[in-house]
Amino acid sequence: MRTVGLVVEYNPLHNGHVYHFTEAKKQTKAEAAIIVMSGYFLQRGEPAIAGKWARTEMALRMGADLVLEIPFAYAAQNAEQFAFGATATLDATGIVDTLCFGSESGQIERIQKLASLLTDEPDVFRTVFARELARGVSYPTAYGRAAAQLLGDADAQKDTSEPNNILGLNYCLALRRLGSSIIPATITRQKAGYHDTEMTDTRIASATALRKHLLESGSLMTIEPYVPSSTLAVLANEQSSGRFPVTWDAFFPHVQHTLLTQTPEELALLHEMTEGLEHRLLAALPHAATFHELMESLKTKRYTWTRLQRLLLYSMLHVTRDQMKQATAEGPSYIRVLGFSDTGRELLRQMKKTARVPILTRVPKEKHPLLALDIRAASVYALAYPTELRLREMQREYWQTPIML
Amino acid sequence: MRTVGLVVEYNPLHNGHVYHFTEAKKQTKAEAAIIVMSGYFLQRGEPAIAGKWARTEMALRMGADLVLEIPFAYAAQNAEQFAFGATATLDATGIVDTLCFGSESGQIERIQKLASLLTDEPDVFRTVFARELARGVSYPTAYGRAAAQLLGDADAQKDTSEPNNILGLNYCLALRRLGSSIIPATITRQKAGYHDTEMTDTRIASATALRKHLLESGSLMTIEPYVPSSTLAVLANEQSSGRFPVTWDAFFPHVQHTLLTQTPEELALLHEMTEGLEHRLLAALPHAATFHELMESLKTKRYTWTRLQRLLLYSMLHVTRDQMKQATAEGPSYIRVLGFSDTGRELLRQMKKTARVPILTRVPKEKHPLLALDIRAASVYALAYPTELRLREMQREYWQTPIML
């Protein structure tokens, strides 16, 4: 079965995602689609607005055949780690033919060329990159400038400064490093009222914009034009049971608790807590009444919102540098199944022969350090839920079986 | 000025405390009374039902002249450590003549005799104590049996198994070990409808009973007959501003958060986390929907409620064995002033000459490890308050000056 793989967050799944999904299947002539999706916490260091099982249902109702989880230790990381975890998971299935991602550029040749030049991070790239970082610019900016220098092509900076181009480049890099047979393809991302006459600004909006509308209005109806009816139905169900919407605000007391009870020396052991950032966090804490205020007071040109959000996430989850190293030492060491369709069941049957790592449909007794972090993330996410739901939801990793549609 | 010292928690201050206070001053012919009081967390490992500044006001309004704080690292500890911290603080003032405590027995000679025999923990005591502990009985029971053996007197077990007798014994022991000039005295505790015709069961109830009534009824009026009107006024003010009542329930999500994010190896570093108790905590967590349920499932004959509550407190505050050791290495290394009357101001003037450690009326820039734990405890306690109060209350250690009445 010709199979396309997609890397997603679906936070929440909207019409733009449906467009990408449909086009990806069409353009790659795929008969089946495998989705690898972040779990409870996302690449930018945020909690997902709805839990992973709800988002799995959205994906399946749209037509996805198999939904796999990107382990937490890759999902809530910089673009390089995120792309590696997602790509390696798709690759490990042994049945994915194409990886189709959205990008601002839509030009797979340019992205591939850049990837081939960057695979070994040549000296000129590394020198410029280090110099730019030392100047105090952010990681993505430094990366873009180093790439432009390497290619002798000012456009390269644009190619590597748009968020989806960066991810795309990193998918291509990861595939090369893995020696994967998966062929990358890209589709130009649709923007509100842009390019496509059918997908006008009355039907397409970014997930960021949708979340903003949702949270400001408190009503699901505000996003009704922009999402498939199945997304709306799933979210309505989550809302009525008290599991939606989840934002950083619900976790702010836990961030405060963490920072109030740990010494700078203890915080310095956490993943990505470098350059004395622990002191910066502790100094900002007494002046921040909300999560947003904390972030605002931490942000600088050098420390991007995303990097700081991830740092607060690692702090709240108490993920140490050592734990992260141990968890990711072997790459994605299992394939976690979140849900599947009838076709997906067929894919799983094939994967029994082709998969290069164990396929997990339930949490085993012996937990790999990578899986232990998934479970930790899931149980802490449940602290955002109303009191009466918490205990059961904290345990969901143990009782939830894959969603079947 | 003839001065009596009292060790208290006032959780909340009630008529029984007023009786003890009045009798203590009368019987010791004291012109002034110094109170040493637990801060936000108490000897049994519980959060105080009202904050330390509110309880200081209760004490001052009753007639206390000077209110000092028992540092957290002593206040939330077993009877021996608690008594040592409290007694050493009184002793360090250099102006206390008598320490007057309540006891079930009311016989200072018996308690003093026991203390003199126990000062060096003779071999026979230690042997029986260790044997009983090994049998799996609780610390207080083992202590009582060992004491009885030492004295060849079955009554000694009773003397050391009633909670206030135990504390009293430990005050006497601490005074001996400190070589203090303070003379211990005791007053028989008044019980509901017991001994005293004026203090009948319509006016005296234990603080435990009062808290139970308060929390079940949700109304301050249910305790009106049992507390001085000043206590009621202070509590009413705390309640209207959202700072009362505080119970473990408010902290349960933080206990969950702590246990969900720490490995057994990390938990094993915490103070009093011995004998593999970290595994016991982690095993109980998934089955407990409330703090009370967690405690119920942890409790055994060996592990008393009190010991386990303190353990959860150290876990929530992330107090490691090393931190506790460092904090208490020199004994109470400062005298923290929570409030004073006009007479108290005079006492403070005297103490400038007599005190053996620095007198703190505000938090200094350089914080001793002992003080750092007080501040940590105070800031975490504020997490129980409504969102809009939290930030200011978290910082209260820095802006609150001693209460003056």
Coordinates of N, CA and C in Angstrom, one line a residue, chain B residues 42-134:
Chain B
L42 N 3.2 23.2 60.7 CA 3.2 22.9 62.1 C 3.9 21.6 62.4
Q43 N 4.0 21.3 63.7 CA 4.8 20.2 64.1 C 4.3 18.9 63.5
R44 N 3.0 18.7 63.4 CA 2.4 17.5 62.8 C 2.5 17.4 61.3
G45 N 3.2 18.4 60.7 CA 3.3 18.4 59.2 C 2.2 18.9 58.5
E46 N 1.4 19.8 59.1 CA 0.2 20.4 58.5 C 0.5 21.8 58.2
P47 N -0.2 22.4 57.2 CA -0.3 23.8 57.1 C -1.1 24.4 58.2
A48 N -0.7 25.5 58.7 CA -1.6 26.2 59.7 C -2.9 26.7 59.0
I49 N -4.0 26.7 59.8 CA -5.3 27.0 59.2 C -5.3 28.5 58.8
A50 N -4.5 29.3 59.5 CA -4.3 30.7 59.2 C -2.8 31.0 59.2
G51 N -2.4 32.0 58.4 CA -1.0 32.4 58.3 C -0.4 32.8 59.6
K52 N 0.9 32.9 59.6 CA 1.6 33.2 60.9 C 1.4 34.7 61.4
W53 N 1.2 35.6 60.4 CA 1.0 37.0 60.8 C -0.4 37.1 61.5
A54 N -1.4 36.4 61.0 CA -2.7 36.5 61.6 C -2.6 35.8 63.0
R55 N -1.9 34.7 63.1 CA -1.8 34.1 64.4 C -1.0 34.9 65.4
T56 N 0.0 35.6 64.9 CA 0.7 36.6 65.7 C -0.2 37.6 66.3
E57 N -1.1 38.1 65.5 CA -2.0 39.1 66.0 C -2.9 38.6 67.1
M58 N -3.4 37.3 66.9 CA -4.2 36.7 67.9 C -3.4 36.7 69.2
A59 N -2.1 36.3 69.2 CA -1.3 36.2 70.4 C -1.2 37.5 71.1
L60 N -0.9 38.5 70.2 CA -0.7 39.9 70.8 C -2.0 40.4 71.4
R61 N -3.1 40.1 70.8 CA -4.4 40.6 71.3 C -4.7 39.9 72.6
M62 N -4.2 38.7 72.8 CA -4.5 38.0 74.0 C -3.7 38.6 75.1
G63 N -2.5 39.2 74.8 CA -1.7 39.8 75.8 C -0.2 39.4 75.8
A64 N 0.1 38.6 74.7 CA 1.5 38.3 74.6 C 2.3 39.5 74.3
D65 N 3.6 39.5 74.8 CA 4.4 40.7 74.6 C 5.3 40.7 73.4
L66 N 5.8 39.5 73.2 CA 6.8 39.3 72.1 C 6.5 38.0 71.4
V67 N 6.3 38.0 70.1 CA 6.1 36.7 69.4 C 7.3 36.5 68.5
L68 N 7.9 35.3 68.7 CA 9.1 34.9 67.9 C 8.7 33.7 67.1
E69 N 9.4 33.5 66.0 CA 9.1 32.3 65.1 C 10.0 31.1 65.4
I70 N 9.5 29.9 65.5 CA 10.3 28.7 65.4 C 10.6 28.5 64.0
P71 N 11.9 28.5 63.6 CA 12.3 28.3 62.2 C 11.6 27.0 61.7
F72 N 11.3 27.0 60.4 CA 10.6 25.9 59.7 C 11.3 24.6 60.0
A73 N 12.7 24.6 59.9 CA 13.5 23.4 60.0 C 13.4 22.8 61.4
Y74 N 12.9 23.5 62.3 CA 12.6 22.9 63.7 C 11.1 22.7 63.9
A75 N 10.3 23.7 63.3 CA 8.8 23.7 63.6 C 8.1 22.4 63.1
A76 N 8.5 22.0 61.9 CA 7.8 20.9 61.2 C 8.7 19.7 61.4
Q77 N 8.9 19.2 62.6 CA 9.8 18.1 62.9 C 9.3 17.3 64.0
N78 N 10.0 16.2 64.3 CA 9.6 15.4 65.4 C 9.7 16.2 66.7
A79 N 9.1 15.6 67.8 CA 9.0 16.3 69.1 C 10.4 16.8 69.6
E80 N 11.4 16.0 69.4 CA 12.8 16.3 69.9 C 13.3 17.6 69.2
Q81 N 13.2 17.6 67.8 CA 13.7 18.7 67.1 C 12.9 20.0 67.3
F82 N 11.6 19.8 67.3 CA 10.7 20.9 67.6 C 11.0 21.5 68.9
A83 N 11.1 20.7 69.9 CA 11.4 21.2 71.3 C 12.7 21.9 71.3
F84 N 13.7 21.3 70.6 CA 15.0 21.9 70.7 C 15.0 23.3 70.0
G85 N 14.4 23.4 68.8 CA 14.3 24.7 68.1 C 13.6 25.8 68.9
A86 N 12.5 25.4 69.5 CA 11.7 26.3 70.3 C 12.5 26.8 71.6
T87 N 13.0 25.8 72.3 CA 13.7 26.1 73.5 C 14.9 26.9 73.3
A88 N 15.7 26.5 72.3 CA 16.9 27.2 72.0 C 16.6 28.7 71.6
T89 N 15.5 28.9 70.9 CA 15.2 30.3 70.5 C 14.8 31.1 71.8
L90 N 14.1 30.5 72.7 CA 13.8 31.2 74.0 C 15.1 31.4 74.7
D91 N 15.9 30.4 74.7 CA 17.2 30.5 75.5 C 18.1 31.6 74.9
A92 N 18.1 31.7 73.6 CA 19.0 32.7 72.9 C 18.6 34.1 73.2
T93 N 17.4 34.3 73.6 CA 17.0 35.7 73.9 C 17.8 36.3 75.1
G94 N 18.2 35.4 76.0 CA 18.9 35.8 77.2 C 18.1 36.4 78.2
I95 N 16.7 36.5 78.1 CA 15.9 37.2 79.1 C 14.8 36.3 79.6
V96 N 14.7 35.0 79.2 CA 13.5 34.2 79.7 C 13.9 33.5 81.0
D97 N 13.0 33.7 82.0 CA 13.3 33.0 83.3 C 12.7 31.6 83.4
T98 N 11.5 31.5 82.8 CA 10.8 30.2 83.0 C 10.2 29.8 81.6
L99 N 10.2 28.5 81.4 CA 9.4 28.0 80.2 C 8.2 27.2 80.8
C100 N 7.0 27.7 80.5 CA 5.9 27.0 81.1 C 5.0 26.3 80.0
F101 N 5.0 25.0 80.1 CA 4.2 24.3 79.1 C 3.0 23.5 79.7
G102 N 2.1 23.2 78.8 CA 1.0 22.4 79.3 C 1.3 20.9 79.2
S103 N 0.8 20.1 80.1 CA 1.0 18.7 80.0 C -0.2 17.9 80.5
E104 N -0.3 16.7 80.1 CA -1.4 15.9 80.6 C -1.2 15.6 82.1
S105 N 0.1 15.4 82.5 CA 0.4 15.0 83.8 C 0.4 16.1 84.8
G106 N 0.9 17.2 84.4 CA 1.0 18.4 85.3 C 2.1 18.2 86.4
Q107 N 2.9 17.2 86.3 CA 3.9 17.0 87.4 C 5.3 17.2 86.9
I108 N 5.8 18.4 87.2 CA 7.1 18.8 86.6 C 8.2 17.9 87.2
E109 N 8.1 17.5 88.5 CA 9.1 16.7 89.1 C 9.3 15.4 88.3
R110 N 8.2 14.7 88.0 CA 8.3 13.4 87.2 C 9.0 13.7 85.9
I111 N 8.5 14.7 85.2 CA 9.1 15.0 83.9 C 10.6 15.3 84.0
Q112 N 10.9 16.1 85.0 CA 12.3 16.5 85.1 C 13.2 15.3 85.5
K113 N 12.6 14.4 86.3 CA 13.4 13.2 86.7 C 13.7 12.3 85.4
L114 N 12.6 12.2 84.6 CA 12.8 11.4 83.4 C 13.8 12.1 82.5
A115 N 13.7 13.4 82.4 CA 14.7 14.1 81.5 C 16.1 13.9 82.0
S116 N 16.3 13.9 83.3 CA 17.7 13.8 83.8 C 18.2 12.4 83.5
L117 N 17.3 11.4 83.6 CA 17.7 10.0 83.2 C 18.0 9.9 81.7
L118 N 17.2 10.6 80.9 CA 17.3 10.4 79.5 C 18.4 11.3 78.8
T119 N 18.9 12.3 79.5 CA 19.8 13.3 78.9 C 20.8 12.6 78.0
D120 N 21.4 11.6 78.5 CA 22.5 11.0 77.7 C 22.1 9.7 77.1
E121 N 20.7 9.5 77.0 CA 20.2 8.3 76.4 C 21.0 7.0 76.8
P122 N 20.9 6.6 78.0 CA 21.7 5.4 78.5 C 21.5 4.2 77.6
D123 N 22.4 3.2 77.7 CA 22.4 2.0 76.9 C 21.0 1.3 77.0
V124 N 20.5 1.1 78.2 CA 19.3 0.3 78.4 C 18.2 1.0 77.6
F125 N 18.1 2.3 77.6 CA 17.1 3.0 76.9 C 17.3 2.8 75.4
R126 N 18.5 3.0 74.9 CA 18.8 2.8 73.5 C 18.5 1.5 73.0
T127 N 18.8 0.4 73.8 CA 18.6 -0.9 73.4 C 17.1 -1.2 73.2
V128 N 16.3 -0.9 74.2 CA 14.9 -1.2 74.1 C 14.3 -0.4 73.0
F129 N 14.7 0.9 72.9 CA 14.1 1.8 71.8 C 14.4 1.1 70.5
A130 N 15.6 0.7 70.2 CA 15.9 0.1 68.9 C 15.2 -1.2 68.7
R131 N 15.0 -2.0 69.7 CA 14.3 -3.3 69.6 C 12.9 -3.0 69.3
E132 N 12.3 -2.0 69.9 CA 10.8 -1.8 69.7 C 10.6 -1.2 68.3
L133 N 11.5 -0.4 67.9 CA 11.4 0.2 66.5 C 11.5 -1.0 65.5
A134 N 12.5 -1.9 65.7 CA 12.7 -3.0 64.8 C 11.4 -3.9 64.8

